[in-house]
XYZ file of C-alpha atoms in Angstrom:
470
model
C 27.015 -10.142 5.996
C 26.630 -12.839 3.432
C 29.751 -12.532 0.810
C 29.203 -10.043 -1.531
C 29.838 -10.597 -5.088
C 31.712 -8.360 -7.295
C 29.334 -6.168 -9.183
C 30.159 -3.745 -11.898
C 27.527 -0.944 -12.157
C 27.133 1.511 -14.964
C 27.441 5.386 -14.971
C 24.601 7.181 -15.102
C 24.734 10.600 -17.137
C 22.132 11.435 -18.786
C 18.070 10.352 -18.296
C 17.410 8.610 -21.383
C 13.699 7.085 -20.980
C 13.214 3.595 -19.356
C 11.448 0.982 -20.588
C 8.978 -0.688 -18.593
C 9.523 -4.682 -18.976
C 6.692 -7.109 -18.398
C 6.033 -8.135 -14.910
C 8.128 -10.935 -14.138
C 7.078 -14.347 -12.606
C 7.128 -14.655 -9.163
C 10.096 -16.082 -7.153
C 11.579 -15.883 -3.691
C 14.389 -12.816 -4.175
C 17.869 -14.266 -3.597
C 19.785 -11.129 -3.205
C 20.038 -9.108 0.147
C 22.025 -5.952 0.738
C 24.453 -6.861 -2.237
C 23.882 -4.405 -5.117
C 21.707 -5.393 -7.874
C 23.604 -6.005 -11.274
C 22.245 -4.287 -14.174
C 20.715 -7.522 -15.819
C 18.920 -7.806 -13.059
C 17.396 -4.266 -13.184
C 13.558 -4.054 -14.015
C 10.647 -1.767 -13.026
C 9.534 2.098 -13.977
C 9.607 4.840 -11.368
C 5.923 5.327 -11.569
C 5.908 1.810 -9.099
C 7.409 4.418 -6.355
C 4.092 6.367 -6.670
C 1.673 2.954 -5.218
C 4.482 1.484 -3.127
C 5.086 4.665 -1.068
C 0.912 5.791 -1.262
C -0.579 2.428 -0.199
C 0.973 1.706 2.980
C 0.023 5.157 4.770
C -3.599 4.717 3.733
C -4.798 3.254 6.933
C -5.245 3.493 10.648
C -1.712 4.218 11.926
C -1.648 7.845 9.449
C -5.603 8.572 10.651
C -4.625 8.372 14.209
C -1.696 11.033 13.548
C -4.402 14.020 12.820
C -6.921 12.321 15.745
C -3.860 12.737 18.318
C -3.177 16.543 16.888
C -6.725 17.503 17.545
C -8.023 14.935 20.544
C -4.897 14.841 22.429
C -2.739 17.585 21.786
C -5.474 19.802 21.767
C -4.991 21.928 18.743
C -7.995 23.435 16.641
C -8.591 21.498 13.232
C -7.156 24.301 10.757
C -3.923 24.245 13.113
C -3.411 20.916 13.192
C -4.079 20.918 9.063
C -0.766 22.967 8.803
C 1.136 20.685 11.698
C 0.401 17.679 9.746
C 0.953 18.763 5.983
C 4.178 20.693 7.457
C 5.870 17.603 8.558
C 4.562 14.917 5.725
C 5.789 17.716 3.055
C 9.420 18.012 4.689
C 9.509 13.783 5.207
C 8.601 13.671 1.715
C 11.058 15.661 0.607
C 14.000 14.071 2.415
C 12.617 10.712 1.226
C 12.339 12.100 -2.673
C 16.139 13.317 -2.131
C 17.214 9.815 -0.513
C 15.333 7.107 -2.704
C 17.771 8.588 -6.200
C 20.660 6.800 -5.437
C 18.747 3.665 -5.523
C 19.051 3.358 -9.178
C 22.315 4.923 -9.148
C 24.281 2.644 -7.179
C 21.449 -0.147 -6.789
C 21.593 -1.159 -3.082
C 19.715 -0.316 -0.383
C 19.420 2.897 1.873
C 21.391 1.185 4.749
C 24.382 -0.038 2.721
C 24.700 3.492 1.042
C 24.691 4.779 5.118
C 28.722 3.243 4.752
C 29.464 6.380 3.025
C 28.657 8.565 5.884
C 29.452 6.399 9.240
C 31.835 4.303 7.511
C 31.863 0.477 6.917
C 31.949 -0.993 10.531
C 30.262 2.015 12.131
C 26.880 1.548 10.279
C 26.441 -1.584 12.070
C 24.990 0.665 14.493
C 22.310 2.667 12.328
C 21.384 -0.480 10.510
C 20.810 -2.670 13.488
C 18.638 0.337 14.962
C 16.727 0.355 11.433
C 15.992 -3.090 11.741
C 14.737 -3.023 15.249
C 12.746 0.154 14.768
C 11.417 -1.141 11.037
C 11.010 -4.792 12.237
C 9.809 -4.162 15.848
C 8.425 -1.157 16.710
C 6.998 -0.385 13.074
C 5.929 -3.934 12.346
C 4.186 -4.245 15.757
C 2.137 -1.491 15.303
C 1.344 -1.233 12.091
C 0.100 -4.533 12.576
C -1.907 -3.526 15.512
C -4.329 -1.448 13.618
C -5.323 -4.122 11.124
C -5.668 -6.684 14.029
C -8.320 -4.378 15.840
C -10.049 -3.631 12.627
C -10.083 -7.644 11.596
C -11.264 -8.551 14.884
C -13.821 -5.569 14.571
C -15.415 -7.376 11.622
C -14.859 -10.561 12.116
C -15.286 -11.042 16.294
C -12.118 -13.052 16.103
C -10.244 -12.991 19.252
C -7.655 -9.892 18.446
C -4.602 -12.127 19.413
C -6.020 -14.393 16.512
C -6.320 -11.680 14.233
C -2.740 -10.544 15.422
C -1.421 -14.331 14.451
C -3.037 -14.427 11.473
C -1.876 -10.694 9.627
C 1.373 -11.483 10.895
C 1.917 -15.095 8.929
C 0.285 -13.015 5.899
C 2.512 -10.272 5.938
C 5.716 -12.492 6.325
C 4.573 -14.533 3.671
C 5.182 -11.727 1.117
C 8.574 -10.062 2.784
C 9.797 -13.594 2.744
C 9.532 -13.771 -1.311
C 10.695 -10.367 -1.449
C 11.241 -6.988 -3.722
C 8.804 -7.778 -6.793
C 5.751 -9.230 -4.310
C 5.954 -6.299 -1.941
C 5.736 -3.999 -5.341
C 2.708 -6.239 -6.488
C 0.812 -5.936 -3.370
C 1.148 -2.250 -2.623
C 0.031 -1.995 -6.632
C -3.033 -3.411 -6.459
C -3.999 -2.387 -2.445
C -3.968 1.406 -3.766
C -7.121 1.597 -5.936
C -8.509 -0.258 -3.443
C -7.891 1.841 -0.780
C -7.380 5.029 -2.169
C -11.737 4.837 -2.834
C -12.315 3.563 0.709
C -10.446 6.350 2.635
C -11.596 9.119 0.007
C -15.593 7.667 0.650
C -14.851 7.493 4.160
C -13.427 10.878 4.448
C -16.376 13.153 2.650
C -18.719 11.113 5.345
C -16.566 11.763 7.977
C -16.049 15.760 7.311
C -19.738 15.660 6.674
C -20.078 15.034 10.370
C -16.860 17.074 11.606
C -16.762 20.425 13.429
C -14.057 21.994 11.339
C -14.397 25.413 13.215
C -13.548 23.372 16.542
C -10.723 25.738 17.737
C -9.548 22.859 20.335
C -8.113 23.076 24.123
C -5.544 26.025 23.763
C -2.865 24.067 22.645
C -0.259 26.563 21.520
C 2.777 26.367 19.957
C 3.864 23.406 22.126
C 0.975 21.477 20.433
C 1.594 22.493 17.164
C 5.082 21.409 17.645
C 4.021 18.133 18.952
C 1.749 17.696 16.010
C 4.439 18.723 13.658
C 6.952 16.152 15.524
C 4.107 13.059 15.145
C 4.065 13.925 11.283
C 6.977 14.289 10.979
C 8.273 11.201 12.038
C 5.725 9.090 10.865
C 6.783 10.450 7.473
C 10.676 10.528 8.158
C 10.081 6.924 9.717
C 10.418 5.652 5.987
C 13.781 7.521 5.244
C 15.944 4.758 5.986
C 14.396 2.787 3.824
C 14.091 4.967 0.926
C 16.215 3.325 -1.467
C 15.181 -0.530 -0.651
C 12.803 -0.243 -3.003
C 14.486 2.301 -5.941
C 17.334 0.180 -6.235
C 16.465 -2.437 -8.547
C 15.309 0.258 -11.505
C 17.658 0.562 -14.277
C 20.722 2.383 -13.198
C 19.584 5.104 -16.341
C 16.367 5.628 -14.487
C 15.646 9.469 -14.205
C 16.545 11.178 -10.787
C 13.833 13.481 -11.176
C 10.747 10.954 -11.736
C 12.522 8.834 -8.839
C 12.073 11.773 -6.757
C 8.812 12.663 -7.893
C 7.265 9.514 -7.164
C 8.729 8.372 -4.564
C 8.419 11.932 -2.726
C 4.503 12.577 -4.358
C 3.282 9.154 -3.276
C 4.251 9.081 0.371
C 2.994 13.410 0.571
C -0.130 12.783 -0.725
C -1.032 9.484 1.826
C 0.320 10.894 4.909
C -1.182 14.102 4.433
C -4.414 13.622 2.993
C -5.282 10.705 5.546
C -3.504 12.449 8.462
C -6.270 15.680 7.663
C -9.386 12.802 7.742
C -8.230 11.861 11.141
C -8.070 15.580 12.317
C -12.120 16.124 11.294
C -12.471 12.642 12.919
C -10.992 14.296 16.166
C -13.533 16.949 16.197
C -16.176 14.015 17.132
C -15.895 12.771 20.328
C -15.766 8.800 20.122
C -17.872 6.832 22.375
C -16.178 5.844 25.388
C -13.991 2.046 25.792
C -14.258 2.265 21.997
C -11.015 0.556 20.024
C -8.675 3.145 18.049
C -10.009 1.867 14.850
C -13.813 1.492 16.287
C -13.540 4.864 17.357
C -12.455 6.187 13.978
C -15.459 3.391 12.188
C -17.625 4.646 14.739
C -18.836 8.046 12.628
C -19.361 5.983 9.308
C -22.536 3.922 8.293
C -22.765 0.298 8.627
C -21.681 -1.059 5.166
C -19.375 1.780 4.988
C -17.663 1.080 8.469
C -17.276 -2.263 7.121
C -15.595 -1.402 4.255
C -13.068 0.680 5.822
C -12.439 -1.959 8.028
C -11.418 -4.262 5.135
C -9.201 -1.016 4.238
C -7.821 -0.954 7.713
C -6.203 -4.137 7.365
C -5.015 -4.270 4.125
C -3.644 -0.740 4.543
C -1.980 -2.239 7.490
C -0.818 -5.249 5.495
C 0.942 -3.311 2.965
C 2.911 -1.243 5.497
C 4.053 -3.933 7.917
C 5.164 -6.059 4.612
C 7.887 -2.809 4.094
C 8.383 -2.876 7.870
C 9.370 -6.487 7.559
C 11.205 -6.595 4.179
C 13.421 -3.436 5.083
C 13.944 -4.813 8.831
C 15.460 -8.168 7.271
C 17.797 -5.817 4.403
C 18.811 -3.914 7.146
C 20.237 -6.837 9.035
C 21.779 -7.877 5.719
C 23.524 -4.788 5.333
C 25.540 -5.284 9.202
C 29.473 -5.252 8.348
C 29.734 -8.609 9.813
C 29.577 -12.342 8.062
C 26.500 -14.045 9.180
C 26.052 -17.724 8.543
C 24.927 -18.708 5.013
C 21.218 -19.630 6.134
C 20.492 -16.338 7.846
C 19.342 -15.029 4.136
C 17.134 -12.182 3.462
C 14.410 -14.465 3.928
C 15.002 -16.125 6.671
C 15.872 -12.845 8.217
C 12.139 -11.594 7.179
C 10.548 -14.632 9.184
C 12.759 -13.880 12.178
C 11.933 -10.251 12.410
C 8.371 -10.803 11.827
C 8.059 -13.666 14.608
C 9.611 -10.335 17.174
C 7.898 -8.077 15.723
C 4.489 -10.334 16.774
C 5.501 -10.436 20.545
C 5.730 -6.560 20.257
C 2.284 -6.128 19.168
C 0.843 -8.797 21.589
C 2.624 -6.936 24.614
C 0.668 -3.789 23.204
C -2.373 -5.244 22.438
C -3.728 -4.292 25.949
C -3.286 -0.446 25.053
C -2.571 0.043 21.614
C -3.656 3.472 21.123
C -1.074 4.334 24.019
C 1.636 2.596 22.617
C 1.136 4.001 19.078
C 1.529 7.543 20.745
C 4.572 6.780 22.924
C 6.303 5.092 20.140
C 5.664 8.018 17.119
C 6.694 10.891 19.233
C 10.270 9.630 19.803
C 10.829 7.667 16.509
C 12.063 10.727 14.983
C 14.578 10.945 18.318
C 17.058 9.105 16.097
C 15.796 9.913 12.717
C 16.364 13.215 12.631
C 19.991 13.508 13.889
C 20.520 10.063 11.324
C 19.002 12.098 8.100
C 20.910 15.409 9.062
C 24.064 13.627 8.842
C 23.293 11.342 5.495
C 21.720 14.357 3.537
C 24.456 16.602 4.163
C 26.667 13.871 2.752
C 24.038 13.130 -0.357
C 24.928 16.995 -0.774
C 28.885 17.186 -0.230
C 29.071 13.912 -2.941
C 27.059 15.050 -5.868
C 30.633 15.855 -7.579
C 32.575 12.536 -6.479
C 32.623 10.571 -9.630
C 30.959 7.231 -9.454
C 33.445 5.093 -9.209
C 34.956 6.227 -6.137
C 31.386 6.573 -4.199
C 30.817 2.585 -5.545
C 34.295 1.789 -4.032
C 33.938 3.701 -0.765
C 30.716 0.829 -0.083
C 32.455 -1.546 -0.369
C 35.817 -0.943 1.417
C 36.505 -2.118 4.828
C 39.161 0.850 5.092
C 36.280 3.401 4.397
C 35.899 4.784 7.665
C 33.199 7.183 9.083
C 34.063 8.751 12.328
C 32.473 11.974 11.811
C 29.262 10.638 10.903
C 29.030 8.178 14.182
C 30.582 11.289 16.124
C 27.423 13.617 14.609
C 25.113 11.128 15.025
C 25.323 10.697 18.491
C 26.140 14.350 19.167
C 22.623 14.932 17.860
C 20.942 13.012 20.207
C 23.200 13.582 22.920
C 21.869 17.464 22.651
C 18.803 16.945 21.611
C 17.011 14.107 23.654
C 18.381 15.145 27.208
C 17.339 19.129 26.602
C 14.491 19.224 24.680
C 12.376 16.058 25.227
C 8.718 16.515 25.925
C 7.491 13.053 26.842
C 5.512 11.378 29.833
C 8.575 9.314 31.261
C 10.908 11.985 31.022
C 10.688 15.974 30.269
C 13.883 17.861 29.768
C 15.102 21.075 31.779
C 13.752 23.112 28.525
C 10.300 21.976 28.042
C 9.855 21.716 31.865
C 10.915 25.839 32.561
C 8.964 26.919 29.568
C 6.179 24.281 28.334
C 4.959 26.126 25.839
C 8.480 24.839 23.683
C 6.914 21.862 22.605
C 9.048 18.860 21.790
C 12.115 20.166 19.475
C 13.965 17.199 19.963
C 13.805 16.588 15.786
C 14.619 19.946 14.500
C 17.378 20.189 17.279
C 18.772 16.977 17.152
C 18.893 17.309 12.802
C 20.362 20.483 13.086
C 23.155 19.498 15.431
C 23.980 16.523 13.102
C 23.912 17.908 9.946
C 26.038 20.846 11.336
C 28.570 18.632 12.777
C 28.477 16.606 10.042
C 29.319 19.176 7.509
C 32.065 20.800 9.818
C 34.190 17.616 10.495
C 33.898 16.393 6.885
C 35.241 19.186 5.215
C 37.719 18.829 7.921
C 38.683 15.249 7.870
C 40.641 13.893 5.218
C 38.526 11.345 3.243
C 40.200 7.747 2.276
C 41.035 7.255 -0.659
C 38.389 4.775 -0.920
């Protein structure tokens, strides 16, 4: 990691107000996974509430409720509770995770040190950035390709090339551009999605009571939310940390949690009633989701569709690169947080063009086990948000940065959880575990499992294990 410099960050008692300074000019961000000194704090946690909203209006959260009802087979009122059920508990775990941004003012997978210790994150952060940068990146990207080269006619490798140079362009600059944009995509897509959504549950057969599904389906539905929702977890404080360290916990929560609720589940529900209508056959995800709308309206959504897109793959490719940055290992003094975004984003384009051939395929694959190692990750770092909330600041703030601080029983947890979990309980098309295969109607609980194992472990060998003294 690039040298860190010494940083001296304030207690935070009380939750005096903040006060919102002017938007600053535009510049590329130096920092990367160093904390942010308290001159250098700025922002209001109402910026939570657009930065969190705007990237789930789009394609990638519509197709969530269209696989609950289309492919998993579950009526539209079921898959209603599958999908608010997982965005609510996502949201809640994200609320919890994005307060100690302000608090200790550096991102989610520096403050992962305190549970897997300072070498042992390398391996949670260098999975963040390859799920974030990669998988994420790739397919959020996906959706706005289809939808540009539905409007357009652009070859969709073209339209792949040319969202991808877009959406590096703002990770590269960094923190206060990726704020910007995902401020002034929301209005704009917030009355797209709502438009398109009364014409599309004009159309819908909400008393469609689907293929007979079961629990297995619900769980599966439950799982896809989920994880789209949890996806963001590891990123949570990325973009908290840089409000003032006095910043109220409760309004971080609120905003951050409200923002990302509201998106996944109210767009996740307009993809279920778009489920109900059978799409005409060879059609594109997105043209099949257009397909119910009216010309100037399909058109509009489109333009939606990509910036939607857009605004989540710029996160994808802005956390991917922090992640990197926050490896316990001293990388050469051009491989900046910038740099890093350009890199990511260049592999994160040969993803997408390897699933441009079956998109809608890949999208599935990909969100049902991106929560394989999310889960059992956010079991073992809430349980130690919990056992800290007594340590006193100073000591947390020292534990990040020590190269003694080791984590053992988090690594150990971690891969406990998806030791059990994964092997048992997975429900997928390569592989189906003993579990699932003797009594299908189990679903996938490789997430619930897999957190439950972690955080259990977690919590057992860390009131165990005598904790360095910093």
């Amino acid at each position: 990691m690039n040298s860190t410099p010494s940083v001296t960050l304030p207690e935070t008692g009380g939750v005096p107000p903040v006060s919102e300074k002017p938007e600053k000019p535009l510049t590329v961000e130096a920092g990367g996974a160093e904390p942010v000194p308290e001159s250098g704090r700025h922002g209001h946690p109402r910026q939570l509430l657009w930065t969190w909203a705007s990237p789930q209006v789009g394609w990638a959260t519509a197709y969530i409720g269209v696989l609950a009802v289309a492919v998993f087979g579950l009526g539209f009122w079921e898959a209603v509770a599958a999908l608010v059920l997982g965005a609510l508990l996502g949201s809640l775990a994200h609320a919890a995770l994005s307060t100690d941004g302000p608090r200790f003012g550096v991102p989610q997978m520096v403050l992962g040190r305190l549970s897997f210790g300072y070498r042992g994150n390398a391996l949670p952060s260098a999975v963040n950035a390859l799920v974030a940068g990669v998988g994420w990146f790739a397919m959020n990207t996906l959706g706005g390709a289809f939808a540009l080269n539905s409007l357009t006619g652009l070859p969709p490798l073209a339209c792949l090339l040319l969202l991808v140079a877009l959406e590096i362009v703002v990770g590269y600059v960094g923190h206060d551009l990726v704020h910007r944009f995902e401020k002034y995509a929301l209005p704009v897509l917030a009355v797209v999605f709502l438009l398109a959504g009364v014409w599309i549950f004009k159309g819908a057969h909400l008393s469609h009571p689907g293929t007979g599904g079961g629990f297995g389906a619900f769980l599966l539905a439950f799982s896809a939310s989920f994880g789209f929702t949890a996806g963001w977890n590891p990123c949570a404080s990325d973009y908290s940390r840089y409000l003032p360290a006095s910043t109220s916990r409760r309004a971080t929560a609120l905003y951050s949690g409200l923002g990302l609720f509201l998106s996944v589940s109210l767009v996740s529900v307009i993809g279920a009633a778009s489920g109900t209508v059978l799409a005409p056959a060879g059609a594109s995800p997105t043209d099949a989701f257009t397909g119910q709308l009216p010309g100037w309206l399909s058109n509009l959504t489109l333009l939606a569709i990509i910036i939607g897109a857009m605004a989540a793959s710029t996160l994808n490719v802005y956390s991917a690169a922090v992640s990197l940055s926050s490896l316990a290992v001293r990388l050469p003094r051009f491989l900046n947080r910038a740099t890093l975004t350009a890199l990511t984003g260049a592999v994160g384009l040969i993803a997408g063009w390897a699933s441009l051939s079956d998109a809608g395929h890949a999208f599935e694959s990909f969100l049902l086990v991106i929560a394989y190692w999310t889960a059992p990750w956010l079991g073992v770092v809430l349980v130690e948000q919990w056992l800290r909330r007594h340590t006193p600041h100073t000591l947390v703030r020292d534990r990040l940065t020590s190269r003694a601080h080791g984590g053992a029983a988090g690594l150990t947890a971690l891969l406990a959880g998806v030791a059990v979990s994964v092997p048992l309980f997975s429900n997928q098309e390569m592989y189906v575990g003993p579990l699932p295969a003797h009594w299908p109607g189990l679903g996938d609980l490789t997430c619930p499992v897999g957190f439950a194992v972690s955080a259990l472990l977690y919590a057992a060998l860390r009131t165990r294990t005598p904790r360095n003294p910093v």
